[in-house]
């Protein structure tokens, strides 16, 4: 909840520059706000509307930021399938509802405050560690903003924070509430228990053929042949064209020069900076560091911000570079003049540079260029295939003209296997199989490329649907499955019966005697730590029982049931002075504060009203009927 509120206290503008948006506003749902509309607004909250152009631009920036945050490219299709697009819509709705409320309350932020905030953002710092106009404009251009749009976005963020900040600031969970949560989460329980194995119910009579056949039919997906497809595939991949590709020495050298920054990497330093208005203040802070203070402590004592310069080369630091690069790890410069200010610079990490010579890079360069040229040839082949089909050729003829291989698999399942269990003649490519089993029968599709760099065209000639296997063919498999399920059911019933009897006795003695098993004592149990004996379901029953209560549940590992009696309940002493406990209390308080702000957003959007144009939303995020 805390992270949720952090997300809509910022607009997409500052989020892109300061961190990723949270994705969990689904608690309010979105289905109830979708309506059919004919205007150009994707979403309207109260009297505020977002046009499709604005929504699409912000959504693209959001996906770009999420991709950078996750370290992988998030595609349009992926964003829709994982619910990312709908989550983003929820954030926009809640943010807009809060903005409308802020406007109604008359909260404002001055131009000077907005300017100061932007100038303090490290992402806009130049080589000298201060705000740089050129860097500012470059960063805005990279993310698709103009200056006015960005400034107004920052103003909205800061104004919104005037409302949300006081609600959440320094909120502390009530002492009793925190104590109760700690006691609940750290509670320990001791038990005695009896394990019921399959022997507790004796031998199970085998089922009749009619019973077994009924079981097979009820579980047809487990006892049927797979669906088979008769398919013809035209294929071409790097392995088909690479042998004829030769890369000249001059081309390799050109590529090396073009990628020289990849192969010649200078030494780098991770650097932090404290900026002072005069040399005396900088010297006083440096003296504190010499006396044993850390760089961060010196910044705090001087009431200054410790800025991160990031991982930089000597050239990145300009005139400051030589002094910084002369330092060891954790070293701090003497006060250095930096235009109109004085700075101290601290080295937190040293990353040695690395130079890869042309001869060392040759194999990699050859491989990359060969792959590039191979892909170019593959694209040419796909285009030639399309031209041949347009001229009236069928798949085999068009593939032959384009230089593609033609493969026929008369029967292949979704795993790429033939009916006899052997591998089919098709290339081992999961994406190819997926396309085959998504294709319509009787039509040749367009060429498509897979992650393996291969291009295919498929034509599904026919389908053999799944068929229930004969009883004799699956008898052993079905008998084993039926017996296992029957055993589990009888064990469950027997365990419930014995647990009821044990409750009357108040102990497990007679239960143990009746099944010929010992009464065992288990280790201390925690709510979230199942083991081979105590399954999650059994632990939940144990912690739901009263002291001395008797419960039953499945064995943690293997086939069996357990009848357990709670023999002790303990709560570790409250570590109120522990830093870990204090951090936990603060986190709980922050979550409660987030819940309060969530309630505010929910009330605001309910009062203002929300209207979403589903068709335009689908169009803006890609896919759907509006695409």
Coordinates of C-alpha atoms in Angstrom, one line a residue:
X1 CA 0.0 0.0 0.0
X2 CA 2.8 2.4 0.8
X3 CA 4.4 1.8 -2.6
X4 CA 1.0 2.4 -4.2
X5 CA 0.7 5.9 -2.8
X6 CA 4.3 6.7 -3.7
X7 CA 3.2 6.1 -7.3
X8 CA 0.4 8.6 -7.6
X9 CA 2.1 11.2 -5.5
X10 CA 4.2 11.6 -8.7
X11 CA 3.1 12.1 -12.3
X12 CA 4.6 10.1 -15.2
X13 CA 6.9 13.1 -15.6
X14 CA 8.8 12.8 -12.4
X15 CA 8.4 9.0 -12.2
X16 CA 10.5 8.6 -15.4
X17 CA 13.3 10.6 -13.9
X18 CA 13.1 9.4 -10.2
X19 CA 11.9 5.8 -10.3
X20 CA 9.3 3.3 -11.5
X21 CA 5.6 3.6 -10.8
X22 CA 3.9 1.0 -8.6
X23 CA 1.4 -1.3 -10.2
X24 CA -1.2 -2.3 -7.7
X25 CA -4.2 -0.1 -7.8
X26 CA -6.4 -3.0 -9.0
X27 CA -8.0 -3.0 -5.5
X28 CA -10.6 -0.6 -6.8
X29 CA -11.2 -2.4 -10.0
X30 CA -11.6 -0.9 -13.4
X31 CA -14.4 -2.8 -15.1
X32 CA -17.1 -0.7 -13.6
X33 CA -15.8 2.5 -15.3
X34 CA -15.5 1.3 -18.9
X35 CA -18.1 2.9 -21.1
X36 CA -18.6 3.3 -24.8
X37 CA -17.8 6.8 -26.1
X38 CA -17.3 8.5 -29.4
X39 CA -15.0 11.4 -28.4
X40 CA -11.2 11.6 -28.4
X41 CA -10.7 11.3 -24.6
X42 CA -9.4 8.0 -23.2
X43 CA -10.4 8.8 -19.6
X44 CA -12.4 11.5 -17.9
X45 CA -12.2 12.0 -14.1
X46 CA -14.7 14.6 -13.0
X47 CA -14.2 17.5 -15.4
X48 CA -10.6 16.5 -16.3
X49 CA -10.1 14.6 -19.5
X50 CA -7.0 13.0 -21.0
X51 CA -6.9 12.9 -24.8
X52 CA -5.7 9.8 -26.7
X53 CA -2.6 11.7 -27.8
X54 CA -1.7 12.7 -24.2
X55 CA -2.5 9.3 -22.8
X56 CA -0.6 7.4 -25.5
X57 CA 2.5 9.6 -25.0
X58 CA 2.6 9.1 -21.3
X59 CA 1.9 5.4 -21.6
X60 CA 4.8 5.0 -24.0
X61 CA 7.1 6.8 -21.5
X62 CA 5.7 4.6 -18.7
X63 CA 6.5 1.4 -20.6
X64 CA 10.0 2.7 -21.4
X65 CA 10.6 3.5 -17.7
X66 CA 9.3 0.1 -16.7
X67 CA 11.5 -1.6 -19.2
X68 CA 14.6 0.2 -17.9
X69 CA 13.6 -0.7 -14.3
X70 CA 13.1 -4.4 -15.1
X71 CA 16.1 -4.7 -17.4
X72 CA 14.1 -6.2 -20.2
X73 CA 12.0 -4.8 -23.0
X74 CA 8.3 -4.8 -22.2
X75 CA 6.3 -5.2 -25.4
X76 CA 2.8 -3.9 -26.0
X77 CA 1.5 -7.5 -25.9
X78 CA 3.3 -8.3 -22.7
X79 CA 2.0 -5.2 -21.0
X80 CA -1.6 -6.1 -21.9
X81 CA -1.3 -9.8 -20.9
X82 CA 0.3 -9.1 -17.5
X83 CA -2.2 -6.4 -16.6
X84 CA 0.4 -3.6 -16.7
X85 CA -1.7 -1.5 -19.1
X86 CA -4.8 -1.7 -16.8
X87 CA -2.6 -1.0 -13.7
X88 CA -1.3 2.2 -15.4
X89 CA -4.9 3.3 -16.2
X90 CA -5.7 2.9 -12.5
X91 CA -2.7 5.1 -11.5
X92 CA -3.8 7.8 -14.0
X93 CA -7.4 7.7 -12.6
X94 CA -6.3 8.0 -9.0
X95 CA -3.7 10.6 -9.7
X96 CA -6.2 12.7 -11.6
X97 CA -8.8 12.4 -8.9
X98 CA -6.3 13.6 -6.3
X99 CA -5.2 16.5 -8.6
X100 CA -8.8 17.6 -9.0
X101 CA -9.2 17.6 -5.2
X102 CA -5.9 19.6 -4.8
X103 CA -7.2 22.2 -7.3
X104 CA -10.5 22.5 -5.4
X105 CA -8.6 23.1 -2.2
X106 CA -6.6 25.9 -3.8
X107 CA -3.1 24.5 -3.2
X108 CA -0.4 26.0 -5.3
X109 CA 3.4 25.9 -5.8
X110 CA 5.5 29.0 -6.8
X111 CA 7.6 29.1 -10.0
X112 CA 10.7 29.5 -7.8
X113 CA 10.1 26.3 -5.9
X114 CA 9.5 24.4 -9.1
X115 CA 12.7 25.7 -10.7
X116 CA 14.7 24.9 -7.5
X117 CA 13.3 21.3 -7.5
X118 CA 14.2 20.7 -11.2
X119 CA 17.7 22.2 -10.7
X120 CA 18.3 19.9 -7.8
X121 CA 17.5 16.7 -9.8
X122 CA 20.8 14.8 -10.4
X123 CA 19.7 13.5 -13.8
X124 CA 20.1 17.1 -15.1
X125 CA 23.6 17.6 -13.8
X126 CA 26.4 18.2 -16.3
X127 CA 30.1 17.2 -16.0
X128 CA 30.7 19.6 -13.2
X129 CA 27.9 18.2 -11.0
X130 CA 25.6 21.1 -11.3
X131 CA 22.5 21.8 -13.3
X132 CA 23.3 21.9 -17.0
X133 CA 20.8 23.4 -19.5
X134 CA 22.0 21.3 -22.4
X135 CA 21.7 18.1 -20.4
X136 CA 18.2 19.1 -19.3
X137 CA 17.1 19.6 -22.9
X138 CA 18.6 16.4 -24.0
X139 CA 16.9 14.4 -21.3
X140 CA 13.5 15.9 -22.0
X141 CA 13.9 15.2 -25.8
X142 CA 14.9 11.6 -25.1
X143 CA 11.7 11.1 -23.1
X144 CA 9.4 12.9 -25.5
X145 CA 8.6 16.0 -23.3
X146 CA 8.7 19.6 -24.1
X147 CA 9.8 22.0 -21.4
X148 CA 6.4 23.5 -20.6
X149 CA 4.9 20.1 -20.3
X150 CA 7.6 18.9 -18.0
X151 CA 7.6 22.0 -15.8
X152 CA 3.8 21.8 -15.3
X153 CA 4.1 18.1 -14.6
X154 CA 6.6 18.8 -11.8
X155 CA 4.3 21.6 -10.5
X156 CA 1.5 19.1 -10.3
X157 CA 3.7 16.6 -8.4
X158 CA 4.8 19.2 -5.9
X159 CA 1.2 20.5 -5.4
X160 CA -0.1 17.0 -4.9
X161 CA 2.6 16.3 -2.3
X162 CA 1.2 19.2 -0.2
X163 CA -1.9 17.1 0.3
X164 CA -0.5 13.6 0.5
X165 CA 2.8 14.4 2.4
X166 CA 1.2 15.6 5.6
X167 CA -1.2 12.7 5.6
X168 CA 1.7 10.2 5.5
X169 CA 4.5 12.0 7.1
X170 CA 5.8 10.5 10.4
X171 CA 2.6 8.4 10.8
X172 CA 3.3 5.8 13.5
X173 CA 1.3 2.6 14.1
X174 CA -0.5 2.5 17.5
X175 CA 1.7 0.6 20.0
X176 CA -0.9 -2.1 20.7
X177 CA -1.5 -2.7 17.0
X178 CA 2.3 -3.2 16.4
X179 CA 2.5 -5.5 19.4
X180 CA -0.4 -7.6 18.2
X181 CA 1.1 -8.0 14.7
X182 CA 4.5 -8.9 16.2
X183 CA 2.9 -11.5 18.5
X184 CA 0.9 -13.0 15.7
X185 CA 3.8 -13.2 13.3
X186 CA 6.4 -14.7 15.8
X187 CA 4.1 -17.0 17.7
X188 CA 5.5 -20.5 18.2
X189 CA 3.5 -23.7 18.8
X190 CA 4.5 -27.1 20.0
X191 CA 2.7 -30.3 19.1
X192 CA 2.4 -34.0 19.6
X193 CA 1.3 -35.9 16.5
X194 CA 0.5 -39.3 15.0
X195 CA 1.2 -40.0 11.3
X196 CA -1.3 -42.1 9.4
X197 CA 0.2 -43.9 6.4
X198 CA -1.6 -46.0 3.8
X199 CA -1.4 -49.0 6.1
X200 CA -3.9 -47.2 8.4
X201 CA -6.7 -48.0 5.9
X202 CA -5.5 -51.4 4.7
X203 CA -5.4 -52.7 1.2
X204 CA -7.7 -51.1 -1.3
X205 CA -9.7 -53.5 -3.5
X206 CA -9.0 -52.8 -7.2
X207 CA -11.8 -51.2 -9.2
X208 CA -13.9 -52.9 -11.7
X209 CA -13.3 -52.2 -15.4
X210 CA -16.5 -50.1 -15.5
X211 CA -15.3 -48.0 -12.5
X212 CA -11.9 -47.6 -14.1
X213 CA -13.3 -46.7 -17.5
X214 CA -15.6 -44.1 -15.8
X215 CA -12.5 -42.7 -14.1
X216 CA -10.7 -42.5 -17.4
X217 CA -13.5 -40.7 -19.1
X218 CA -13.8 -38.2 -16.2
X219 CA -10.1 -37.4 -16.6
X220 CA -10.0 -37.6 -20.4
X221 CA -7.2 -35.0 -20.8
X222 CA -4.9 -37.3 -18.9
X223 CA -5.7 -40.5 -20.8
X224 CA -6.1 -39.2 -24.4
X225 CA -3.8 -38.9 -27.4
X226 CA -2.7 -35.3 -28.0
X227 CA -4.0 -33.3 -30.9
X228 CA -1.9 -33.9 -34.0
X229 CA -1.5 -31.5 -36.9
X230 CA -0.5 -32.2 -40.5
X231 CA 1.7 -29.2 -41.4
X232 CA 3.9 -27.9 -44.2
X233 CA 6.6 -25.5 -43.2
X234 CA 8.8 -23.2 -45.3
X235 CA 11.9 -22.4 -43.2
X236 CA 15.1 -20.4 -43.5
X237 CA 17.6 -19.6 -40.7
X238 CA 21.1 -18.3 -40.1
X239 CA 22.4 -21.9 -40.5
X240 CA 21.1 -21.9 -44.1
X241 CA 22.9 -18.7 -45.3
X242 CA 25.9 -18.2 -43.0
X243 CA 28.3 -20.5 -44.8
X244 CA 28.4 -18.2 -47.9
X245 CA 29.0 -15.0 -45.9
X246 CA 32.6 -13.6 -45.9
X247 CA 33.5 -10.5 -43.9
X248 CA 36.4 -8.4 -45.2
X249 CA 39.3 -7.2 -43.0
X250 CA 38.4 -3.6 -43.8
X251 CA 34.7 -4.1 -42.7
X252 CA 35.9 -5.7 -39.4
X253 CA 38.2 -2.7 -38.7
X254 CA 35.4 -0.3 -39.5
X255 CA 33.1 -2.1 -37.1
X256 CA 35.8 -2.1 -34.4
X257 CA 36.3 1.7 -34.7
X258 CA 32.5 2.2 -34.6
X259 CA 32.3 0.2 -31.4
X260 CA 35.6 1.4 -29.9
X261 CA 33.8 2.7 -26.7
X262 CA 32.8 -0.9 -26.1
X263 CA 36.3 -2.3 -26.5
X264 CA 38.3 0.6 -24.9
X265 CA 36.8 1.3 -21.5
X266 CA 38.5 3.8 -19.3
X267 CA 39.0 3.5 -15.5
X268 CA 36.0 4.7 -13.7
X269 CA 35.2 5.9 -10.1
X270 CA 31.9 6.0 -8.2
X271 CA 31.9 9.5 -6.8
X272 CA 29.9 11.5 -4.3
X273 CA 30.1 15.2 -3.9
X274 CA 29.3 17.9 -1.3
X275 CA 29.1 21.5 -2.5
X276 CA 29.9 24.5 -0.4
X277 CA 29.5 28.2 -1.0
X278 CA 33.0 29.0 0.4
X279 CA 36.4 27.4 1.0
X280 CA 36.3 27.7 4.8
X281 CA 33.1 25.6 5.1
X282 CA 34.6 23.0 2.7
X283 CA 37.8 22.9 4.8
X284 CA 35.9 22.6 8.0
X285 CA 34.0 19.6 6.6
X286 CA 37.3 18.1 5.3
X287 CA 38.9 18.4 8.8
X288 CA 35.9 16.5 10.3
X289 CA 36.5 13.7 7.8
X290 CA 40.2 13.7 8.7
X291 CA 39.2 13.4 12.4
X292 CA 37.2 10.2 11.7
X293 CA 33.8 11.3 10.4
X294 CA 32.4 9.6 7.3
X295 CA 31.7 11.6 4.1
X296 CA 28.0 11.3 4.7
X297 CA 28.3 12.4 8.4
X298 CA 30.3 15.4 7.3
X299 CA 27.5 16.4 4.9
X300 CA 24.9 16.0 7.6
X301 CA 26.9 18.1 10.1
X302 CA 27.3 20.8 7.5
X303 CA 23.6 20.6 6.6
X304 CA 24.5 19.8 3.0
X305 CA 23.3 17.3 0.5
X306 CA 25.6 14.5 -0.5
X307 CA 25.1 14.2 -4.3
X308 CA 25.8 11.1 -6.3
X309 CA 28.0 11.8 -9.4
X310 CA 27.6 8.1 -10.4
X311 CA 30.3 6.1 -12.2
X312 CA 32.5 8.5 -14.1
X313 CA 35.7 8.6 -16.1
X314 CA 38.5 11.1 -15.5
X315 CA 37.4 13.1 -18.6
X316 CA 33.8 13.2 -17.2
X317 CA 35.1 15.2 -14.3
X318 CA 36.9 17.9 -16.3
X319 CA 39.5 19.8 -14.2
X320 CA 38.4 17.9 -11.0
X321 CA 39.4 14.6 -12.6
X322 CA 43.1 14.3 -11.8
X323 CA 42.6 15.0 -8.0
X324 CA 39.8 12.4 -7.9
X325 CA 41.6 9.7 -9.8
X326 CA 44.6 10.1 -7.5
X327 CA 42.6 8.9 -4.6
X328 CA 42.2 5.3 -3.2
X329 CA 38.8 3.8 -2.4
X330 CA 37.1 5.8 0.3
X331 CA 39.5 8.7 -0.3
X332 CA 38.3 12.3 -0.1
X333 CA 39.8 15.3 -2.0
X334 CA 40.9 18.5 -0.3
X335 CA 38.5 21.4 -1.1
X336 CA 38.5 22.0 -4.8
X337 CA 37.4 25.2 -6.6
X338 CA 34.4 24.4 -9.0
X339 CA 33.4 27.7 -10.7
X340 CA 31.7 29.8 -8.0
X341 CA 31.6 27.0 -5.4
X342 CA 33.9 24.7 -3.5
X343 CA 33.5 20.9 -3.4
X344 CA 34.7 17.8 -1.6
X345 CA 34.6 14.6 -3.7
X346 CA 34.6 11.1 -2.3
X347 CA 35.5 7.9 -4.1
X348 CA 33.4 4.9 -3.1
X349 CA 34.4 2.4 -5.7
X350 CA 37.1 2.0 -8.3
X351 CA 36.4 0.1 -11.6
X352 CA 39.5 -0.6 -13.6
X353 CA 39.3 0.1 -17.3
X354 CA 39.8 -2.6 -20.0
X355 CA 41.1 -2.5 -23.5
X356 CA 40.2 -5.3 -26.0
X357 CA 42.5 -5.2 -29.0
X358 CA 41.3 -5.5 -32.6
X359 CA 42.7 -9.1 -32.8
X360 CA 41.0 -10.0 -29.5
X361 CA 37.7 -8.6 -30.7
X362 CA 37.9 -10.2 -34.2
X363 CA 35.9 -13.4 -33.4
X364 CA 33.1 -11.4 -31.8
X365 CA 33.0 -8.8 -34.6
X366 CA 33.0 -11.6 -37.2
X367 CA 30.1 -13.4 -35.5
X368 CA 28.1 -10.2 -35.1
X369 CA 28.6 -9.0 -38.7
X370 CA 27.9 -12.5 -40.0
X371 CA 24.6 -12.6 -38.0
X372 CA 23.6 -9.2 -39.4
X373 CA 24.3 -10.2 -42.9
X374 CA 22.5 -13.5 -42.4
X375 CA 19.5 -11.7 -41.2
X376 CA 19.6 -9.4 -44.2
X377 CA 19.6 -12.4 -46.5
X378 CA 16.7 -14.0 -44.5
X379 CA 14.7 -10.8 -44.9
X380 CA 15.4 -10.9 -48.6
X381 CA 14.2 -14.5 -48.8
X382 CA 11.0 -13.6 -46.9
X383 CA 10.3 -10.7 -49.3
X384 CA 11.0 -13.0 -52.3
X385 CA 8.5 -15.6 -50.8
X386 CA 5.8 -12.9 -50.4
X387 CA 6.3 -11.7 -54.0
X388 CA 6.0 -15.3 -55.3
X389 CA 2.8 -15.9 -53.4
X390 CA 1.4 -12.6 -54.7
X391 CA 2.1 -13.9 -58.2
X392 CA 0.0 -17.0 -57.5
X393 CA 2.5 -19.6 -56.4
X394 CA 1.6 -22.0 -53.6
X395 CA 3.8 -22.5 -50.5
X396 CA 6.2 -25.2 -51.8
X397 CA 6.7 -23.4 -55.1
X398 CA 7.1 -19.9 -53.5
X399 CA 9.5 -21.3 -50.9
X400 CA 11.7 -23.0 -53.6
X401 CA 12.0 -19.7 -55.5
X402 CA 12.9 -17.8 -52.3
X403 CA 15.6 -20.4 -51.3
X404 CA 13.7 -21.7 -48.3
X405 CA 13.5 -25.3 -47.2
X406 CA 10.2 -27.0 -47.3
X407 CA 9.4 -29.5 -44.5
X408 CA 6.3 -31.7 -44.2
X409 CA 5.2 -33.2 -40.9
X410 CA 2.1 -35.4 -41.4
X411 CA 1.4 -35.6 -37.7
X412 CA 3.1 -33.5 -34.9
X413 CA 1.9 -32.7 -31.4
X414 CA 2.4 -29.5 -29.4
X415 CA 5.7 -30.9 -28.1
X416 CA 7.1 -31.5 -31.5
X417 CA 6.6 -35.3 -31.3
X418 CA 5.2 -37.7 -33.9
X419 CA 2.6 -40.3 -32.9
X420 CA 5.4 -42.9 -32.2
X421 CA 7.0 -40.6 -29.7
X422 CA 10.0 -39.7 -31.9
X423 CA 10.9 -36.1 -32.8
X424 CA 9.2 -34.8 -35.9
X425 CA 11.1 -33.4 -38.9
X426 CA 10.3 -29.9 -37.9
X427 CA 13.1 -27.6 -36.5
X428 CA 13.3 -27.6 -32.7
X429 CA 11.8 -24.1 -32.2
X430 CA 9.1 -23.5 -29.5
X431 CA 7.7 -20.4 -31.3
X432 CA 7.2 -22.4 -34.4
X433 CA 5.1 -25.0 -32.6
X434 CA 3.1 -22.3 -30.9
X435 CA 2.3 -20.7 -34.2
X436 CA 1.3 -24.1 -35.7
X437 CA -1.2 -24.8 -33.0
X438 CA -2.6 -21.3 -33.2
X439 CA -3.0 -21.3 -37.0
X440 CA -6.3 -21.9 -38.9
X441 CA -6.5 -25.0 -41.0
X442 CA -6.2 -24.6 -44.8
X443 CA -4.5 -21.2 -45.0
X444 CA -0.9 -20.3 -45.5
X445 CA 0.2 -17.5 -43.1
X446 CA 2.6 -14.7 -43.6
X447 CA 6.4 -15.2 -43.0
X448 CA 7.3 -14.7 -39.3
X449 CA 10.6 -14.6 -37.4
X450 CA 11.3 -16.3 -34.1
X451 CA 13.8 -15.4 -31.4
X452 CA 16.2 -17.9 -32.8
X453 CA 16.6 -15.7 -35.9
X454 CA 14.7 -18.1 -38.2
X455 CA 11.9 -17.2 -40.5
X456 CA 9.0 -19.6 -41.2
X457 CA 5.8 -19.8 -43.2
X458 CA 3.3 -22.5 -42.1
X459 CA 0.3 -24.1 -43.7
X460 CA -1.8 -26.5 -41.5
X461 CA -3.3 -29.1 -43.8
X462 CA -5.4 -31.0 -41.3
X463 CA -6.0 -31.7 -37.6
X464 CA -6.5 -35.0 -35.8
X465 CA -8.3 -34.2 -32.5
X466 CA -7.4 -35.8 -29.2
X467 CA -8.8 -39.4 -28.8
X468 CA -9.4 -41.3 -25.6
X469 CA -7.0 -44.2 -25.4
X470 CA -8.3 -47.8 -25.1
X471 CA -8.6 -49.1 -21.5
X472 CA -5.9 -51.7 -22.0
X473 CA -3.5 -49.1 -23.2
X474 CA -3.8 -46.9 -20.1
X475 CA -4.9 -49.5 -17.5
X476 CA -1.7 -49.4 -15.4
X477 CA -1.5 -45.6 -15.5
X478 CA -5.2 -45.2 -14.7
X479 CA -5.1 -47.8 -11.9
X480 CA -2.2 -46.1 -10.2
X481 CA -3.9 -42.7 -10.4
X482 CA -7.3 -44.1 -9.2
X483 CA -5.6 -45.9 -6.3
X484 CA -3.7 -42.9 -5.2
X485 CA -6.8 -40.7 -5.2
X486 CA -8.8 -43.3 -3.4
X487 CA -6.1 -43.8 -0.8
X488 CA -5.9 -40.1 -0.2
X489 CA -9.7 -39.8 0.2
X490 CA -9.9 -42.7 2.7
X491 CA -6.9 -41.4 4.7
X492 CA -8.6 -38.0 5.0
X493 CA -11.8 -39.6 6.2
X494 CA -10.0 -41.8 8.6
X495 CA -7.9 -38.9 10.0
X496 CA -11.1 -36.8 10.6
X497 CA -12.7 -39.8 12.4
X498 CA -9.7 -40.4 14.6
X499 CA -9.3 -36.7 15.3
X500 CA -12.9 -36.6 16.5
X501 CA -12.3 -39.6 18.8
X502 CA -9.1 -38.0 20.2
X503 CA -11.0 -34.8 21.0
X504 CA -13.3 -36.9 23.3
X505 CA -10.3 -38.4 25.0
X506 CA -8.3 -35.2 25.2
X507 CA -5.1 -36.9 24.0
X508 CA -3.7 -39.0 21.1
X509 CA -3.0 -42.2 23.1
X510 CA -5.9 -44.3 21.8
X511 CA -5.5 -42.9 18.3
X512 CA -1.9 -44.1 18.2
X513 CA -2.8 -47.5 19.6
X514 CA -5.6 -48.0 17.0
X515 CA -3.3 -47.4 14.1
X516 CA -0.1 -48.9 15.6
X517 CA 1.9 -45.7 15.3
X518 CA 3.8 -43.8 18.0
X519 CA 2.9 -40.4 19.4
X520 CA 5.7 -38.1 18.3
X521 CA 6.8 -34.7 19.6
X522 CA 7.5 -32.1 16.9
X523 CA 9.8 -29.1 16.8
X524 CA 8.5 -25.6 17.5
X525 CA 6.3 -24.5 14.5
X526 CA 6.0 -21.1 12.9
X527 CA 3.1 -20.0 10.8
X528 CA 5.1 -19.7 7.6
X529 CA 7.5 -22.6 7.8
X530 CA 6.0 -25.9 6.6
X531 CA 8.2 -29.0 6.6
X532 CA 8.1 -32.6 5.4
X533 CA 5.6 -33.5 8.2
X534 CA 3.5 -30.4 8.6
X535 CA 2.0 -29.2 5.3
X536 CA 0.8 -25.6 4.9
X537 CA -2.8 -26.8 5.4
X538 CA -1.9 -28.6 8.6
X539 CA 0.1 -25.7 10.0
X540 CA -2.9 -23.4 9.3
X541 CA -5.1 -25.8 11.3
X542 CA -2.6 -26.0 14.2
X543 CA -2.4 -22.2 14.5
X544 CA -6.2 -21.9 14.3
X545 CA -6.7 -24.4 17.1
X546 CA -7.0 -23.5 20.8
X547 CA -4.3 -24.8 23.3
X548 CA -4.7 -28.5 23.6
X549 CA -6.8 -28.6 20.5
X550 CA -6.6 -31.5 18.1
X551 CA -6.7 -31.2 14.3
X552 CA -5.8 -33.2 11.2
X553 CA -4.3 -32.4 7.9
X554 CA -2.2 -33.8 5.0
X555 CA 1.4 -34.9 5.5
X556 CA 3.9 -32.3 4.2
X557 CA 5.7 -34.8 2.0
X558 CA 4.5 -38.1 0.7
X559 CA 1.1 -39.9 1.0
X560 CA -0.4 -39.7 4.5
X561 CA -2.3 -37.6 7.1
X562 CA -1.4 -36.3 10.5
X563 CA -3.4 -35.9 13.6
X564 CA -1.8 -33.3 15.8
X565 CA -2.5 -31.8 19.3
X566 CA -1.3 -28.4 20.4
X567 CA 0.8 -28.9 23.5
X568 CA 2.2 -25.4 23.9
X569 CA 2.0 -21.8 22.7
X570 CA 4.8 -19.3 23.2
X571 CA 5.5 -15.7 22.2
X572 CA 9.1 -14.4 22.0
X573 CA 9.7 -11.3 24.2
X574 CA 8.9 -8.0 22.5
X575 CA 12.2 -6.5 21.3
X576 CA 11.0 -2.9 21.4
X577 CA 14.6 -1.5 21.4
X578 CA 15.7 -3.6 18.5
X579 CA 16.5 -1.6 15.3
X580 CA 14.8 -4.4 13.3
X581 CA 11.6 -4.1 15.4
X582 CA 11.6 -0.3 15.1
X583 CA 12.0 -0.5 11.3
X584 CA 9.1 -2.9 11.2
X585 CA 6.9 -0.5 13.3
X586 CA 7.8 2.4 10.9
X587 CA 7.0 0.2 7.9
X588 CA 3.6 -0.7 9.4
X589 CA 2.9 2.9 10.1
X590 CA 3.8 3.8 6.5
X591 CA 1.5 1.1 5.2
X592 CA -1.4 2.4 7.4
X593 CA -0.7 5.9 6.1
X594 CA -0.8 4.6 2.6
X595 CA -4.2 2.9 3.3
X596 CA -5.5 6.3 4.5
X597 CA -4.4 8.0 1.3
X598 CA -5.8 5.2 -0.7
X599 CA -9.2 5.8 1.0
X600 CA -8.9 9.5 0.1
X601 CA -8.3 8.6 -3.6
X602 CA -11.1 6.1 -3.6
X603 CA -13.5 8.7 -2.1
X604 CA -12.4 11.4 -4.6
X605 CA -12.8 9.3 -7.7
X606 CA -16.2 8.0 -6.5
X607 CA -17.5 11.5 -5.9
X608 CA -16.0 13.0 -9.1
X609 CA -17.1 10.1 -11.4
X610 CA -14.9 8.2 -13.8
X611 CA -15.5 7.4 -17.5
X612 CA -13.2 5.3 -19.7
X613 CA -13.5 4.9 -23.4
X614 CA -12.6 1.2 -23.8
X615 CA -12.1 1.4 -27.6
X616 CA -9.7 4.3 -27.3
X617 CA -7.9 2.8 -24.3
X618 CA -7.3 -0.4 -26.3
X619 CA -6.0 1.7 -29.2
X620 CA -3.7 3.8 -27.0
X621 CA -2.1 0.8 -25.3
X622 CA -2.0 -1.4 -28.5
X623 CA -4.2 -4.3 -29.4
X624 CA -7.9 -4.8 -28.7
X625 CA -10.8 -3.9 -30.9
X626 CA -9.7 -0.3 -31.2
X627 CA -6.4 -1.1 -32.7

